[in-house]
Amino acid sequence: MPEATMDKIVALAKRRGFVFPSSEIYGGLNSCWDYGPFGVELKKNIQEFWWRSMTLRPDVVGLDASILMHPKVWEASGHVENFTDPLVDCRQCKARFREDEIPPEKMAKRQCPNCGNKDTLTEARRFNLMFKTFMGPVEEDASVVYLRPETAQGIYVNYLNVQTTTRLKVPFGIAQVGKAFRNEITPGNFIFRTREFEQMEMQFFVKPGEDGKWFEYWRNQRMEYYQKLGIRPEKLRFHPHEKDELAHYAKEACDVQYEFPFGWQELEGIHNRTDFDLKRHQEYSGKSLLYFDDATNEKYLPFIIETSAGLNRTMLTVLVDAYWEDTAHERVVLKLHPRLAPIKAVICPLVKKDGLAEIAEKITEDLRWHFPVLYDQQGGIGKRYYRQDEIGTPYGITVDYQTKEDQTVTLRDRDTLDQIRLPYTALAQEIEKRLRSA
Ligand code: GAP
């Protein structure tokens, strides 16, 4: 079977209105992307599925913290000091690299991976990835604020607000989805690594000593989640962090990786962050962040198990995993899980004339109340379906001459191409049944 390549994915995403280059009429802006009509729906469906998988639990609640936070937050978190990449320049061609991404044999000769010249790479310097801006009209050091490089800190500084207002008891979690910004040295691979992206993070607060158990629990939950999204299990794996890979705040960590066309890469990180964050915020703010356990009369700083996923990266995973060249029928199909498909059904009159278009439009209006649908009367019926196959629409409905006689239509399945005939009044129920059981 022909494999999905990044070129094919990027071309399909553009052709079918999933993702466009940002500011395209001005030549684009490096690594910035805009989500078109189907992209925004697909991303929203992934986000909603994540949100429900977290907040439908009785022990997890949501939060939406501000992107701009007090600058001291980033001192306490360690980002001002540690959130750096080693940046290396080529003196000849001016290309820039992350030192850790240059193959060791090239680094030994200080050879540029771009132009091939030797002895041309500079010494590495620490480059902080946080975007800086100014709060208020005066551009001075005192008014520097940062665009958050992760959503997690908004949760940590609010954890007692959430706990006291909801009266949740440890263990409990706080979930958040939102934009984060990193001035990446080497963004790339389409929407895999960008400077502006969205995270879906959940921080789970547990009693110290119970952290190991909860780390295991969330690791397994997160793998199950990706399988429920319809991702092929053989393309997913865990990557446990070795001691020398661990972030400065972590006691134990594990990534969920996916096999992209450019290799196995991180999709999500699960970390046992201990009480590092709460301890630091307590120290830097001077405010007690102790949790009071009224059952045992104990006061302590909870340990935190973090699950941190990229929304855009998950969408890329979903696109790559769903891409299927059906050579038997000369078509490209996005085999999206029906739960994620931006449009659930397309309604096509066989021809525009003889009253078929009017019936198809009425069916479209009726179904619109149940799930997202599209009406399409343009071009041959085969072409119309192939267009929808590329968008990932799981069901196709054709209104033909028989519909005028007995009020039945055909219902086509995107993947098997099986067709059944049924009364159009039964469509909503049938499609809803299939969506539920998929
Ligand atoms: N709070 C922990 C944290 O931010 P991370 O491993 O730096 O951990 C978590 O990021 C997830 O966010 C990654 O697994 C990835 O899915 C996503 N992510 C991180 N940087 C990204 C970028 N530049 N572009 C797109 N997604 C990114």
Tab-separated table of C-alpha atoms and ligand atoms in Angstrom:
chain	number	residue	atom	x	y	z
A	1	MET	CA	0.000	0.000	0.000
A	2	PRO	CA	1.449	3.458	-0.853
A	3	GLU	CA	2.616	5.181	2.336
A	4	ALA	CA	1.528	8.587	3.553
A	5	THR	CA	4.345	11.068	2.994
A	6	MET	CA	4.487	14.553	4.439
A	7	ASP	CA	4.217	16.034	0.933
A	8	LYS	CA	0.983	14.129	0.331
A	9	ILE	CA	-0.455	15.160	3.701
A	10	VAL	CA	0.433	18.839	3.265
A	11	ALA	CA	-1.030	18.844	-0.262
A	12	LEU	CA	-4.267	17.178	0.825
A	13	ALA	CA	-4.601	19.495	3.829
A	14	LYS	CA	-4.337	22.511	1.516
A	15	ARG	CA	-6.462	21.076	-1.325
A	16	ARG	CA	-9.337	20.128	0.950
A	17	GLY	CA	-9.389	23.109	3.273
A	18	PHE	CA	-7.801	21.641	6.416
A	19	VAL	CA	-4.650	23.768	6.759
A	20	PHE	CA	-3.343	26.751	4.789
A	21	PRO	CA	0.035	28.511	5.088
A	22	SER	CA	-0.382	31.623	7.240
A	23	SER	CA	-0.399	34.983	5.410
A	24	GLU	CA	-0.009	33.076	2.151
A	25	ILE	CA	-0.627	36.078	-0.131
A	26	TYR	CA	2.444	37.715	1.465
A	27	GLY	CA	4.594	34.639	0.899
A	28	GLY	CA	3.675	32.919	4.187
A	29	LEU	CA	5.299	33.161	7.616
A	30	ASN	CA	7.747	30.431	8.551
A	31	SER	CA	6.060	27.582	10.446
A	32	CYS	CA	2.772	29.444	10.981
A	33	TRP	CA	-0.413	27.801	9.731
A	34	ASP	CA	-4.103	28.653	9.467
A	35	TYR	CA	-6.822	26.073	9.980
A	36	GLY	CA	-9.466	26.075	7.233
A	37	PRO	CA	-13.136	25.059	7.494
A	38	PHE	CA	-12.494	21.300	7.805
A	39	GLY	CA	-9.281	21.701	9.801
A	40	VAL	CA	-10.939	23.806	12.452
A	41	GLU	CA	-13.743	21.241	12.820
A	42	LEU	CA	-11.318	18.313	13.009
A	43	LYS	CA	-9.192	20.116	15.606
A	44	LYS	CA	-12.294	21.023	17.595
A	45	ASN	CA	-13.496	17.403	17.537
A	46	ILE	CA	-10.135	16.160	18.854
A	47	GLN	CA	-10.156	18.827	21.540
A	48	GLU	CA	-13.721	17.993	22.563
A	49	PHE	CA	-12.959	14.308	22.762
A	50	TRP	CA	-9.959	15.049	24.993
A	51	TRP	CA	-11.971	17.472	27.128
A	52	ARG	CA	-14.777	14.969	27.639
A	53	SER	CA	-12.332	12.144	28.356
A	54	MET	CA	-10.956	14.279	31.196
A	55	THR	CA	-13.803	16.346	32.600
A	56	LEU	CA	-16.580	13.742	32.443
A	57	ARG	CA	-14.675	12.085	35.282
A	58	PRO	CA	-15.825	13.157	38.735
A	59	ASP	CA	-12.230	13.825	39.839
A	60	VAL	CA	-11.153	16.210	37.025
A	61	VAL	CA	-12.377	19.766	36.448
A	62	GLY	CA	-11.524	22.390	33.834
A	63	LEU	CA	-9.739	25.738	33.836
A	64	ASP	CA	-8.971	28.462	31.314
A	65	ALA	CA	-6.083	30.570	32.599
A	66	SER	CA	-4.702	33.671	30.960
A	67	ILE	CA	-1.856	33.461	28.428
A	68	LEU	CA	-0.019	36.414	29.989
A	69	MET	CA	1.017	35.709	33.558
A	70	HIS	CA	3.059	37.463	36.217
A	71	PRO	CA	6.732	37.306	35.059
A	72	LYS	CA	7.729	35.775	38.403
A	73	VAL	CA	5.767	32.656	37.428
A	74	TRP	CA	8.451	31.911	34.832
A	75	GLU	CA	11.256	32.506	37.308
A	76	ALA	CA	9.634	30.112	39.767
A	77	SER	CA	8.949	27.487	37.103
A	78	GLY	CA	12.575	27.532	35.984
A	79	HIS	CA	11.771	28.717	32.455
A	80	VAL	CA	13.801	31.951	32.689
A	81	GLU	CA	16.863	29.952	33.713
A	82	ASN	CA	16.414	26.593	32.018
A	83	PHE	CA	14.059	26.846	29.046
A	84	THR	CA	16.876	27.144	26.558
A	85	ASP	CA	18.167	25.295	23.530
A	86	PRO	CA	21.834	25.222	22.489
A	87	LEU	CA	21.967	27.366	19.326
A	88	VAL	CA	24.750	26.927	16.777
A	89	ASP	CA	25.297	29.165	13.693
A	90	CYS	CA	27.083	28.445	10.440
A	91	ARG	CA	29.482	31.296	9.669
A	92	GLN	CA	29.315	30.536	5.942
A	93	CYS	CA	25.679	30.010	4.994
A	94	LYS	CA	24.164	31.576	8.165
A	95	ALA	CA	21.942	28.517	8.803
A	96	ARG	CA	20.995	27.900	12.463
A	97	PHE	CA	20.767	24.593	14.267
A	98	ARG	CA	20.067	23.091	17.634
A	99	GLU	CA	23.377	21.589	18.683
A	100	ASP	CA	21.688	18.386	19.866
A	101	GLU	CA	20.206	17.862	16.384
A	102	ILE	CA	23.559	17.959	14.568
A	103	PRO	CA	24.974	14.440	13.944
A	104	PRO	CA	27.982	13.893	16.298
A	105	GLU	CA	30.390	13.121	13.400
A	106	LYS	CA	29.580	16.512	11.840
A	107	MET	CA	29.782	18.290	15.180
A	108	ALA	CA	33.268	16.816	15.748
A	109	LYS	CA	34.439	18.491	12.511
A	110	ARG	CA	32.246	21.555	13.157
A	111	GLN	CA	30.788	20.804	9.753
A	112	CYS	CA	27.590	22.575	8.689
A	113	PRO	CA	24.772	20.082	7.880
A	114	ASN	CA	23.413	22.626	5.390
A	115	CYS	CA	26.339	23.826	3.230
A	116	GLY	CA	28.777	21.032	4.156
A	117	ASN	CA	31.670	23.418	4.988
A	118	LYS	CA	33.992	22.298	7.790
A	119	ASP	CA	35.201	24.355	10.773
A	120	THR	CA	32.369	26.780	10.247
A	121	LEU	CA	30.015	26.128	13.173
A	122	THR	CA	30.111	28.558	16.090
A	123	GLU	CA	30.237	27.498	19.741
A	124	ALA	CA	26.771	26.744	21.110
A	125	ARG	CA	25.042	29.522	23.022
A	126	ARG	CA	21.990	29.155	25.245
A	127	PHE	CA	18.912	30.545	23.547
A	128	ASN	CA	15.780	31.080	25.642
A	129	LEU	CA	12.659	29.899	23.812
A	130	MET	CA	10.184	32.204	25.536
A	131	PHE	CA	8.579	34.976	23.490
A	132	LYS	CA	8.874	38.333	25.274
A	133	THR	CA	6.556	41.275	24.935
A	134	PHE	CA	5.729	44.411	26.930
A	135	MET	CA	2.724	45.127	29.099
A	136	GLY	CA	1.521	48.709	28.707
A	137	PRO	CA	2.889	51.547	26.576
A	138	VAL	CA	6.463	51.656	27.890
A	139	GLU	CA	8.970	49.214	26.430
A	140	GLU	CA	11.311	48.784	29.403
A	141	ASP	CA	12.643	45.833	31.383
A	142	ALA	CA	10.130	46.380	34.176
A	143	SER	CA	7.204	45.822	31.802
A	144	VAL	CA	8.457	42.586	30.185
A	145	VAL	CA	5.923	39.764	30.124
A	146	TYR	CA	6.107	36.403	28.372
A	147	LEU	CA	3.715	34.538	26.133
A	148	ARG	CA	3.277	31.322	28.091
A	149	PRO	CA	5.462	28.481	26.779
A	150	GLU	CA	3.152	25.883	28.387
A	151	THR	CA	-0.341	25.979	29.874
A	152	ALA	CA	0.646	23.994	32.977
A	153	GLN	CA	1.753	26.940	35.135
A	154	GLY	CA	-1.729	28.513	34.936
A	155	ILE	CA	-3.005	25.373	36.632
A	156	TYR	CA	-0.368	25.291	39.377
A	157	VAL	CA	-0.920	28.888	40.462
A	158	ASN	CA	-4.699	28.274	40.553
A	159	TYR	CA	-4.711	24.872	42.180
A	160	LEU	CA	-5.862	26.070	45.606
A	161	ASN	CA	-8.516	28.369	44.067
A	162	VAL	CA	-9.905	25.366	42.222
A	163	GLN	CA	-9.598	23.020	45.177
A	164	THR	CA	-11.295	25.311	47.674
A	165	THR	CA	-14.118	26.334	45.315
A	166	THR	CA	-14.912	22.789	44.138
A	167	ARG	CA	-14.087	21.143	47.494
A	168	LEU	CA	-12.381	18.336	45.583
A	169	LYS	CA	-10.162	16.077	47.659
A	170	VAL	CA	-6.738	14.825	46.638
A	171	PRO	CA	-6.399	12.951	44.305
A	172	PHE	CA	-7.976	15.275	41.742
A	173	GLY	CA	-7.049	16.829	38.421
A	174	ILE	CA	-7.347	20.105	36.527
A	175	ALA	CA	-7.588	20.094	32.733
A	176	GLN	CA	-6.869	22.949	30.375
A	177	VAL	CA	-6.606	23.511	26.621
A	178	GLY	CA	-4.946	26.599	25.248
A	179	LYS	CA	-2.302	28.263	23.161
A	180	ALA	CA	1.365	28.155	24.027
A	181	PHE	CA	4.292	29.853	22.310
A	182	ARG	CA	7.918	28.816	21.876
A	183	ASN	CA	10.504	30.544	19.763
A	184	GLU	CA	11.709	27.188	18.402
A	185	ILE	CA	15.072	27.229	16.615
A	186	THR	CA	14.050	24.475	14.230
A	187	PRO	CA	10.289	24.443	13.747
A	188	GLY	CA	9.090	22.204	10.957
A	189	ASN	CA	7.398	19.113	9.633
A	190	PHE	CA	4.220	21.032	8.878
A	191	ILE	CA	2.147	21.421	12.075
A	192	PHE	CA	4.374	19.042	14.097
A	193	ARG	CA	6.620	21.720	15.576
A	194	THR	CA	5.516	25.338	15.343
A	195	ARG	CA	6.135	28.483	17.347
A	196	GLU	CA	2.463	28.947	18.186
A	197	PHE	CA	0.536	25.804	19.121
A	198	GLU	CA	-2.142	24.430	21.405
A	199	GLN	CA	-1.675	22.128	24.355
A	200	MET	CA	-4.139	19.869	26.140
A	201	GLU	CA	-2.742	19.469	29.637
A	202	MET	CA	-4.094	17.794	32.731
A	203	GLN	CA	-2.359	18.065	36.085
A	204	PHE	CA	-3.341	15.424	38.659
A	205	PHE	CA	-2.668	16.263	42.306
A	206	VAL	CA	-1.879	13.254	44.492
A	207	LYS	CA	-0.670	12.432	47.976
A	208	PRO	CA	3.138	12.020	48.121
A	209	GLY	CA	3.878	8.306	48.194
A	210	GLU	CA	0.949	7.552	45.868
A	211	ASP	CA	2.612	9.270	42.899
A	212	GLY	CA	4.163	6.105	41.415
A	213	LYS	CA	0.790	4.367	41.261
A	214	TRP	CA	-0.913	7.359	39.624
A	215	PHE	CA	1.912	7.834	37.129
A	216	GLU	CA	1.346	4.243	35.938
A	217	TYR	CA	-2.397	4.787	35.840
A	218	TRP	CA	-2.237	7.923	33.657
A	219	ARG	CA	0.399	6.455	31.375
A	220	ASN	CA	-1.994	3.617	30.510
A	221	GLN	CA	-5.031	5.897	30.257
A	222	ARG	CA	-3.282	8.094	27.740
A	223	MET	CA	-2.297	5.203	25.498
A	224	GLU	CA	-5.919	3.982	25.539
A	225	TYR	CA	-7.092	7.467	24.595
A	226	TYR	CA	-5.081	7.464	21.355
A	227	GLN	CA	-6.484	4.082	20.434
A	228	LYS	CA	-10.006	5.400	21.013
A	229	LEU	CA	-9.173	8.207	18.585
A	230	GLY	CA	-8.775	5.452	16.001
A	231	ILE	CA	-4.946	5.575	15.803
A	232	ARG	CA	-3.455	2.208	14.793
A	233	PRO	CA	-1.912	0.594	17.920
A	234	GLU	CA	1.170	-0.619	16.012
A	235	LYS	CA	2.040	3.010	15.239
A	236	LEU	CA	2.040	3.968	18.922
A	237	ARG	CA	4.621	3.195	21.596
A	238	PHE	CA	5.889	4.364	24.967
A	239	HIS	CA	9.283	5.963	25.317
A	240	PRO	CA	10.328	5.953	28.988
A	241	HIS	CA	12.885	8.671	29.809
A	242	GLU	CA	16.327	7.575	30.970
A	243	LYS	CA	17.746	9.409	34.001
A	244	ASP	CA	19.827	11.741	31.792
A	245	GLU	CA	16.765	12.660	29.676
A	246	LEU	CA	14.583	13.741	32.594
A	247	ALA	CA	13.463	17.381	32.761
A	248	HIS	CA	14.737	19.322	35.781
A	249	TYR	CA	11.319	19.028	37.488
A	250	ALA	CA	10.677	15.329	36.868
A	251	LYS	CA	11.235	12.190	38.907
A	252	GLU	CA	9.867	9.858	36.196
A	253	ALA	CA	8.644	10.487	32.667
A	254	CYS	CA	7.368	8.679	29.637
A	255	ASP	CA	6.375	9.890	26.175
A	256	VAL	CA	3.688	8.479	23.964
A	257	GLN	CA	5.280	8.344	20.527
A	258	TYR	CA	3.796	7.922	17.053
A	259	GLU	CA	5.581	6.696	13.954
A	260	PHE	CA	5.329	9.719	11.638
A	261	PRO	CA	6.673	9.613	8.037
A	262	PHE	CA	9.796	11.304	9.524
A	263	GLY	CA	10.234	8.691	12.270
A	264	TRP	CA	9.073	7.964	15.841
A	265	GLN	CA	8.345	11.235	17.610
A	266	GLU	CA	6.739	12.479	20.813
A	267	LEU	CA	3.013	13.033	20.801
A	268	GLU	CA	2.503	13.515	24.507
A	269	GLY	CA	4.590	13.610	27.679
A	270	ILE	CA	3.539	12.083	31.008
A	271	HIS	CA	5.597	13.324	33.947
A	272	ASN	CA	5.820	12.753	37.649
A	273	ARG	CA	6.671	16.368	38.576
A	274	THR	CA	6.804	15.671	42.309
A	275	ASP	CA	6.077	18.796	44.415
A	276	PHE	CA	8.686	20.773	42.442
A	277	ASP	CA	6.250	23.305	40.961
A	278	LEU	CA	4.144	23.953	44.038
A	279	LYS	CA	7.257	24.231	46.217
A	280	ARG	CA	8.791	26.787	43.862
A	281	HIS	CA	5.597	28.850	43.579
A	282	GLN	CA	5.254	28.797	47.343
A	283	GLU	CA	8.827	30.012	47.675
A	284	TYR	CA	8.629	32.729	44.979
A	285	SER	CA	5.159	34.039	45.907
A	286	GLY	CA	5.565	33.776	49.667
A	287	LYS	CA	2.039	32.242	49.836
A	288	SER	CA	1.322	28.871	51.388
A	289	LEU	CA	0.150	26.327	48.848
A	290	LEU	CA	-0.290	23.529	51.392
A	291	TYR	CA	-3.258	21.252	50.956
A	292	PHE	CA	-5.221	20.449	54.099
A	293	ASP	CA	-6.527	16.907	54.319
A	294	ASP	CA	-9.477	17.176	56.727
A	295	ALA	CA	-9.811	13.390	56.974
A	296	THR	CA	-6.330	12.967	58.477
A	297	ASN	CA	-5.622	16.542	59.620
A	298	GLU	CA	-2.429	16.480	57.537
A	299	LYS	CA	-1.020	19.439	55.622
A	300	TYR	CA	1.178	18.766	52.633
A	301	LEU	CA	2.175	19.856	49.127
A	302	PRO	CA	0.631	17.389	46.693
A	303	PHE	CA	2.768	15.688	44.047
A	304	ILE	CA	1.705	16.295	40.450
A	305	ILE	CA	1.290	13.792	37.638
A	306	GLU	CA	1.112	15.683	34.371
A	307	THR	CA	-0.288	14.538	31.041
A	308	SER	CA	0.664	17.029	28.334
A	309	ALA	CA	-0.444	16.582	24.732
A	310	GLY	CA	-0.159	18.809	21.662
A	311	LEU	CA	-3.470	19.454	19.921
A	312	ASN	CA	-1.952	20.363	16.537
A	313	ARG	CA	0.426	17.429	16.767
A	314	THR	CA	-2.482	15.104	17.536
A	315	MET	CA	-4.271	16.455	14.491
A	316	LEU	CA	-1.209	15.728	12.339
A	317	THR	CA	-1.140	12.203	13.784
A	318	VAL	CA	-4.807	11.724	12.977
A	319	LEU	CA	-4.300	12.961	9.385
A	320	VAL	CA	-1.237	10.777	8.782
A	321	ASP	CA	-2.817	7.720	10.354
A	322	ALA	CA	-6.088	8.102	8.440
A	323	TYR	CA	-4.480	8.666	5.033
A	324	TRP	CA	-5.268	5.740	2.740
A	325	GLU	CA	-4.658	5.357	-0.987
A	326	ASP	CA	-7.329	2.914	-2.080
A	327	THR	CA	-5.599	1.741	-5.251
A	328	ALA	CA	-8.423	-0.691	-6.099
A	329	HIS	CA	-10.787	2.258	-6.530
A	330	GLU	CA	-8.245	4.922	-7.460
A	331	ARG	CA	-9.159	7.210	-4.644
A	332	VAL	CA	-7.569	8.821	-1.614
A	333	VAL	CA	-9.514	8.373	1.612
A	334	LEU	CA	-9.101	9.941	5.019
A	335	LYS	CA	-10.248	7.040	7.158
A	336	LEU	CA	-10.985	9.328	10.086
A	337	HIS	CA	-12.791	7.831	13.030
A	338	PRO	CA	-16.418	8.927	12.410
A	339	ARG	CA	-16.300	10.639	15.820
A	340	LEU	CA	-13.597	12.978	14.479
A	341	ALA	CA	-14.825	13.494	10.913
A	342	PRO	CA	-15.594	17.205	10.335
A	343	ILE	CA	-18.662	16.306	8.236
A	344	LYS	CA	-20.639	13.162	9.028
A	345	ALA	CA	-22.639	12.849	5.793
A	346	VAL	CA	-22.882	14.372	2.325
A	347	ILE	CA	-26.233	14.539	0.549
A	348	CYS	CA	-26.133	14.395	-3.252
A	349	PRO	CA	-28.978	14.523	-5.753
A	350	LEU	CA	-28.141	12.243	-8.682
A	351	VAL	CA	-29.011	15.152	-11.013
A	352	LYS	CA	-30.107	18.716	-10.278
A	353	LYS	CA	-33.327	18.523	-12.311
A	354	ASP	CA	-36.707	16.789	-11.969
A	355	GLY	CA	-37.163	17.804	-8.347
A	356	LEU	CA	-34.244	15.680	-7.001
A	357	ALA	CA	-32.274	18.717	-5.820
A	358	GLU	CA	-35.262	19.942	-3.788
A	359	ILE	CA	-35.663	16.585	-2.029
A	360	ALA	CA	-31.905	16.432	-1.294
A	361	GLU	CA	-31.958	19.981	0.100
A	362	LYS	CA	-34.851	19.112	2.384
A	363	ILE	CA	-33.021	16.006	3.670
A	364	THR	CA	-29.947	18.181	4.288
A	365	GLU	CA	-31.998	20.653	6.318
A	366	ASP	CA	-33.522	17.821	8.386
A	367	LEU	CA	-30.190	16.126	9.086
A	368	ARG	CA	-28.394	19.389	9.931
A	369	TRP	CA	-30.138	19.331	13.322
A	370	HIS	CA	-28.592	15.978	14.160
A	371	PHE	CA	-24.949	16.260	12.981
A	372	PRO	CA	-22.779	18.296	10.568
A	373	VAL	CA	-23.729	17.584	6.944
A	374	LEU	CA	-22.986	18.996	3.500
A	375	TYR	CA	-25.134	19.322	0.401
A	376	ASP	CA	-23.318	18.804	-2.899
A	377	GLN	CA	-24.812	18.920	-6.380
A	378	GLN	CA	-21.670	19.854	-8.320
A	379	GLY	CA	-20.143	17.465	-10.893
A	380	GLY	CA	-20.571	13.714	-11.432
A	381	ILE	CA	-21.679	11.659	-8.446
A	382	GLY	CA	-18.398	9.670	-8.398
A	383	LYS	CA	-16.329	12.876	-8.256
A	384	ARG	CA	-18.512	14.254	-5.494
A	385	TYR	CA	-17.938	11.155	-3.386
A	386	TYR	CA	-14.192	11.125	-4.026
A	387	ARG	CA	-14.045	14.730	-2.826
A	388	GLN	CA	-15.782	13.720	0.410
A	389	ASP	CA	-13.543	10.640	0.777
A	390	GLU	CA	-10.562	13.009	0.940
A	391	ILE	CA	-12.286	15.058	3.624
A	392	GLY	CA	-13.053	11.880	5.562
A	393	THR	CA	-16.863	12.091	5.419
A	394	PRO	CA	-18.010	8.627	6.555
A	395	TYR	CA	-21.442	8.526	4.895
A	396	GLY	CA	-22.855	9.505	1.496
A	397	ILE	CA	-26.543	9.792	0.676
A	398	THR	CA	-27.822	9.767	-2.908
A	399	VAL	CA	-31.251	10.975	-3.917
A	400	ASP	CA	-32.271	9.358	-7.240
A	401	TYR	CA	-35.398	8.814	-9.317
A	402	GLN	CA	-36.554	5.962	-7.087
A	403	THR	CA	-36.607	8.427	-4.175
A	404	LYS	CA	-39.528	10.215	-5.894
A	405	GLU	CA	-41.490	6.993	-6.017
A	406	ASP	CA	-40.843	5.361	-2.648
A	407	GLN	CA	-39.023	8.020	-0.532
A	408	THR	CA	-35.929	5.821	-0.192
A	409	VAL	CA	-32.288	6.870	-0.689
A	410	THR	CA	-28.963	5.044	-0.855
A	411	LEU	CA	-26.524	5.265	2.048
A	412	ARG	CA	-22.863	4.692	1.129
A	413	ASP	CA	-20.117	3.732	3.562
A	414	ARG	CA	-16.823	5.588	2.922
A	415	ASP	CA	-14.500	2.677	3.743
A	416	THR	CA	-16.300	-0.446	2.501
A	417	LEU	CA	-18.250	1.305	-0.283
A	418	ASP	CA	-21.246	-0.841	0.746
A	419	GLN	CA	-24.591	0.744	-0.072
A	420	ILE	CA	-27.979	0.117	1.470
A	421	ARG	CA	-31.377	1.536	0.554
A	422	LEU	CA	-33.562	2.958	3.284
A	423	PRO	CA	-36.417	5.448	3.722
A	424	TYR	CA	-34.996	8.930	4.088
A	425	THR	CA	-36.988	9.410	7.271
A	426	ALA	CA	-34.808	6.646	8.817
A	427	LEU	CA	-31.484	8.317	7.907
A	428	ALA	CA	-30.868	10.280	11.104
A	429	GLN	CA	-31.453	7.255	13.315
A	430	GLU	CA	-29.343	4.928	11.150
A	431	ILE	CA	-26.377	7.338	10.948
A	432	GLU	CA	-26.558	8.159	14.653
A	433	LYS	CA	-26.562	4.424	15.422
A	434	ARG	CA	-23.472	3.916	13.241
A	435	LEU	CA	-21.705	6.930	14.784
A	436	ARG	CA	-22.363	5.587	18.280
A	437	SER	CA	-21.125	2.091	17.508
A	438	ALA	CA	-18.018	3.142	15.503
B	1	GAP	N1	3.961	21.132	30.503
B	1	GAP	C1	4.850	20.174	29.948
B	1	GAP	C2	5.216	20.456	28.572
B	1	GAP	O1	4.914	21.511	28.028
B	1	GAP	P1	6.447	19.449	26.498
B	1	GAP	O2	6.945	18.046	26.271
B	1	GAP	O3	7.400	20.568	26.316
B	1	GAP	O4	5.869	19.427	27.982
B	1	GAP	C3	4.063	18.837	25.688
B	1	GAP	O5	5.180	19.681	25.598
B	1	GAP	C4	3.473	18.556	24.320
B	1	GAP	O6	3.194	19.798	23.646
B	1	GAP	C5	4.412	17.816	23.369
B	1	GAP	O7	4.350	16.426	23.582
B	1	GAP	C6	3.865	18.213	22.017
B	1	GAP	O8	2.754	17.398	21.669
B	1	GAP	C7	3.369	19.627	22.256
B	1	GAP	N2	4.383	20.593	21.778
B	1	GAP	C8	5.479	21.032	22.441
B	1	GAP	N3	6.170	21.915	21.696
B	1	GAP	C9	5.492	22.034	20.528
B	1	GAP	C10	5.694	22.801	19.345
B	1	GAP	N4	6.713	23.641	19.211
B	1	GAP	N5	4.797	22.674	18.329
B	1	GAP	C11	3.731	21.840	18.446
B	1	GAP	N6	3.498	21.104	19.551
B	1	GAP	C12	4.349	21.188	20.579
